[in-house]
Amino acid sequence: MAERRSKAGTRKAAAGRKAWDGVFALPVEGRVAKPRETGWTMVIDKGLGLHQTADLMAAAADAIDVVKLTF
C-alpha cells in the first residue's frame, strides 16, 4: 500500500524547491545573468497584499528584474 502524506508533509517537502522545479530548466537558455541591461522582466502588481507579494518573490525573484508596486 502506498504511503499517504498529509498536506502539511507535502508543503514541508516542497518548501526547499522553487515553483518551477522539474517543469523547465532555469536559467532559460540564452538568458543573461543579473544585473541585466536588456531583456528585463517587469512585474506590475494590481494591489497585491504583503503576503501575496512575499509569495511572488519567493517563487519568482530569480526571474524578476523590476517590480512596480501600486497602493
XYZ file of N, CA and C in Angstrom:
213
model
N 0.849 -1.185 0.000
C 0.000 0.000 0.000
C 0.889 1.242 0.000
N 0.566 2.189 -0.823
C 1.362 3.418 -0.915
C 1.209 4.243 0.360
N 2.304 4.859 0.758
C 2.285 5.724 1.944
C 1.538 7.011 1.615
N 0.675 7.440 2.504
C -0.078 8.678 2.301
C 0.613 9.814 3.023
N 0.652 10.954 2.388
C 1.230 12.152 3.007
C 0.127 13.144 3.305
N 0.282 13.813 4.405
C -0.654 14.895 4.704
C -0.282 16.103 3.857
N -1.202 17.053 3.737
C -0.892 18.279 3.002
C 0.279 19.003 3.644
N 0.345 18.996 4.970
C 1.450 19.668 5.663
C 2.773 19.009 5.316
N 2.802 17.693 5.228
C 4.024 16.977 4.859
C 4.463 17.305 3.452
N 3.508 17.433 2.560
C 3.816 17.799 1.179
C 4.381 19.208 1.123
N 3.798 20.126 1.892
C 4.302 21.503 1.917
C 5.723 21.549 2.453
N 6.011 20.775 3.490
C 7.362 20.762 4.056
C 8.361 20.250 3.033
N 8.001 19.199 2.301
C 8.904 18.640 1.300
C 9.147 19.630 0.170
N 8.128 20.399 -0.182
C 8.240 21.341 -1.292
C 8.841 22.675 -0.875
N 8.983 22.914 0.406
C 9.421 24.225 0.885
C 10.798 24.623 0.373
N 11.685 23.672 0.140
C 13.024 23.995 -0.308
C 13.162 24.110 -1.812
N 12.078 23.905 -2.543
C 12.136 23.931 -4.001
C 11.522 25.203 -4.556
N 11.947 25.568 -5.752
C 11.358 26.699 -6.458
C 10.074 26.248 -7.152
N 9.226 27.195 -7.485
C 7.917 26.890 -8.061
C 8.012 26.111 -9.375
N 9.045 26.349 -10.164
C 9.123 25.728 -11.482
C 10.084 24.550 -11.536
N 10.561 24.041 -10.387
C 11.451 22.876 -10.390
C 10.787 21.716 -11.127
N 11.512 21.129 -12.054
C 11.002 19.988 -12.789
C 10.120 20.339 -13.976
N 9.716 21.596 -14.115
C 8.869 21.996 -15.234
C 9.741 22.380 -16.426
N 10.707 23.241 -16.193
C 11.702 23.565 -17.210
C 12.975 24.002 -16.508
N 14.073 23.905 -17.220
C 15.378 24.211 -16.633
C 15.592 25.717 -16.551
N 16.069 26.165 -15.413
C 16.448 27.562 -15.238
C 17.946 27.631 -15.057
N 18.646 28.589 -15.567
C 18.097 29.693 -16.349
C 17.717 29.221 -17.745
N 16.737 29.885 -18.318
C 16.308 29.583 -19.675
C 17.490 29.853 -20.591
N 17.718 28.947 -21.523
C 18.867 29.066 -22.418
C 18.881 30.422 -23.112
N 20.026 31.083 -23.094
C 20.180 32.382 -23.722
C 19.863 33.551 -22.810
N 19.368 33.275 -21.615
C 19.016 34.330 -20.651
C 20.291 34.887 -20.046
N 20.415 36.197 -20.028
C 21.582 36.869 -19.474
C 21.453 36.911 -17.953
N 22.558 36.740 -17.250
C 22.548 36.769 -15.782
C 22.297 38.187 -15.275
N 21.800 38.286 -14.055
C 21.590 39.594 -13.407
C 22.923 40.189 -13.015
N 23.079 41.475 -12.973
C 22.146 42.504 -13.433
C 22.137 42.562 -14.959
N 20.962 42.674 -15.531
C 20.797 42.689 -16.988
C 20.652 44.116 -17.499
N 21.161 44.348 -18.693
C 20.963 45.637 -19.355
C 19.837 45.547 -20.373
N 19.547 44.336 -20.851
C 18.447 44.112 -21.789
C 17.679 42.876 -21.338
N 16.484 42.723 -21.861
C 15.694 41.541 -21.554
C 15.117 41.522 -20.152
N 14.810 42.689 -19.619
C 14.267 42.785 -18.261
C 12.877 42.163 -18.180
N 12.596 41.583 -17.041
C 11.249 41.111 -16.730
C 10.679 42.058 -15.694
N 9.562 42.709 -16.052
C 8.934 43.674 -15.144
C 7.580 43.146 -14.704
N 7.290 43.301 -13.432
C 6.009 42.885 -12.866
C 5.312 44.126 -12.333
N 4.056 44.313 -12.721
C 3.245 45.399 -12.177
C 2.148 44.743 -11.356
N 2.166 44.988 -10.052
C 1.141 44.354 -9.227
C -0.146 45.156 -9.305
N -1.219 44.497 -9.082
C -2.543 45.137 -9.099
C -3.143 45.073 -7.701
N -2.415 45.609 -6.738
C -2.921 45.661 -5.375
C -2.690 44.398 -4.574
N -1.580 43.719 -4.811
C -1.270 42.529 -4.021
C -1.034 42.911 -2.572
N -1.412 42.035 -1.684
C -1.152 42.246 -0.272
C 0.288 41.893 0.071
N 0.675 42.148 1.297
C 2.039 41.894 1.754
C 2.423 40.427 1.588
N 1.564 39.522 2.009
C 1.878 38.095 1.936
C 1.896 37.601 0.489
N 1.008 38.124 -0.339
C 0.999 37.746 -1.751
C 2.270 38.222 -2.450
N 2.731 39.411 -2.109
C 3.970 39.929 -2.682
C 5.154 39.088 -2.232
N 5.184 38.711 -0.964
C 6.256 37.847 -0.452
C 6.235 36.496 -1.163
N 5.050 35.941 -1.408
C 4.934 34.672 -2.130
C 5.450 34.804 -3.559
N 5.124 35.911 -4.215
C 5.606 36.159 -5.568
C 7.130 36.180 -5.594
N 7.728 36.884 -4.652
C 9.188 36.968 -4.597
C 9.816 35.610 -4.279
N 9.200 34.846 -3.402
C 9.723 33.519 -3.071
C 9.709 32.605 -4.293
N 8.685 32.749 -5.122
C 8.542 31.879 -6.280
C 9.328 32.343 -7.497
N 9.487 33.657 -7.687
C 9.992 34.129 -8.974
C 11.068 35.202 -8.915
N 11.629 35.481 -7.757
C 12.615 36.569 -7.642
C 13.805 36.385 -8.575
N 14.190 35.140 -8.835
C 15.334 34.892 -9.711
C 15.088 35.383 -11.135
N 13.828 35.453 -11.547
C 13.498 35.836 -12.917
C 13.018 37.271 -13.051
N 12.724 37.928 -11.937
C 12.165 39.285 -11.974
C 13.267 40.324 -11.806
N 13.226 41.359 -12.658
C 14.209 42.433 -12.570
C 13.633 43.690 -11.932
N 12.372 44.005 -12.226
C 11.743 45.230 -11.729
C 10.330 44.893 -11.265
N 9.954 45.413 -10.101
C 8.583 45.271 -9.615
C 8.034 46.663 -9.368
N 6.885 46.966 -9.970
C 6.215 48.244 -9.739
C 5.055 47.971 -8.795
N 5.146 48.519 -7.595
C 4.116 48.308 -6.588
C 3.082 49.416 -6.661
N 1.818 49.050 -6.560
C 0.739 50.033 -6.537
C 0.046 49.969 -5.192
N -0.515 51.082 -4.794
C -1.189 51.143 -3.493
C -2.570 51.706 -3.658
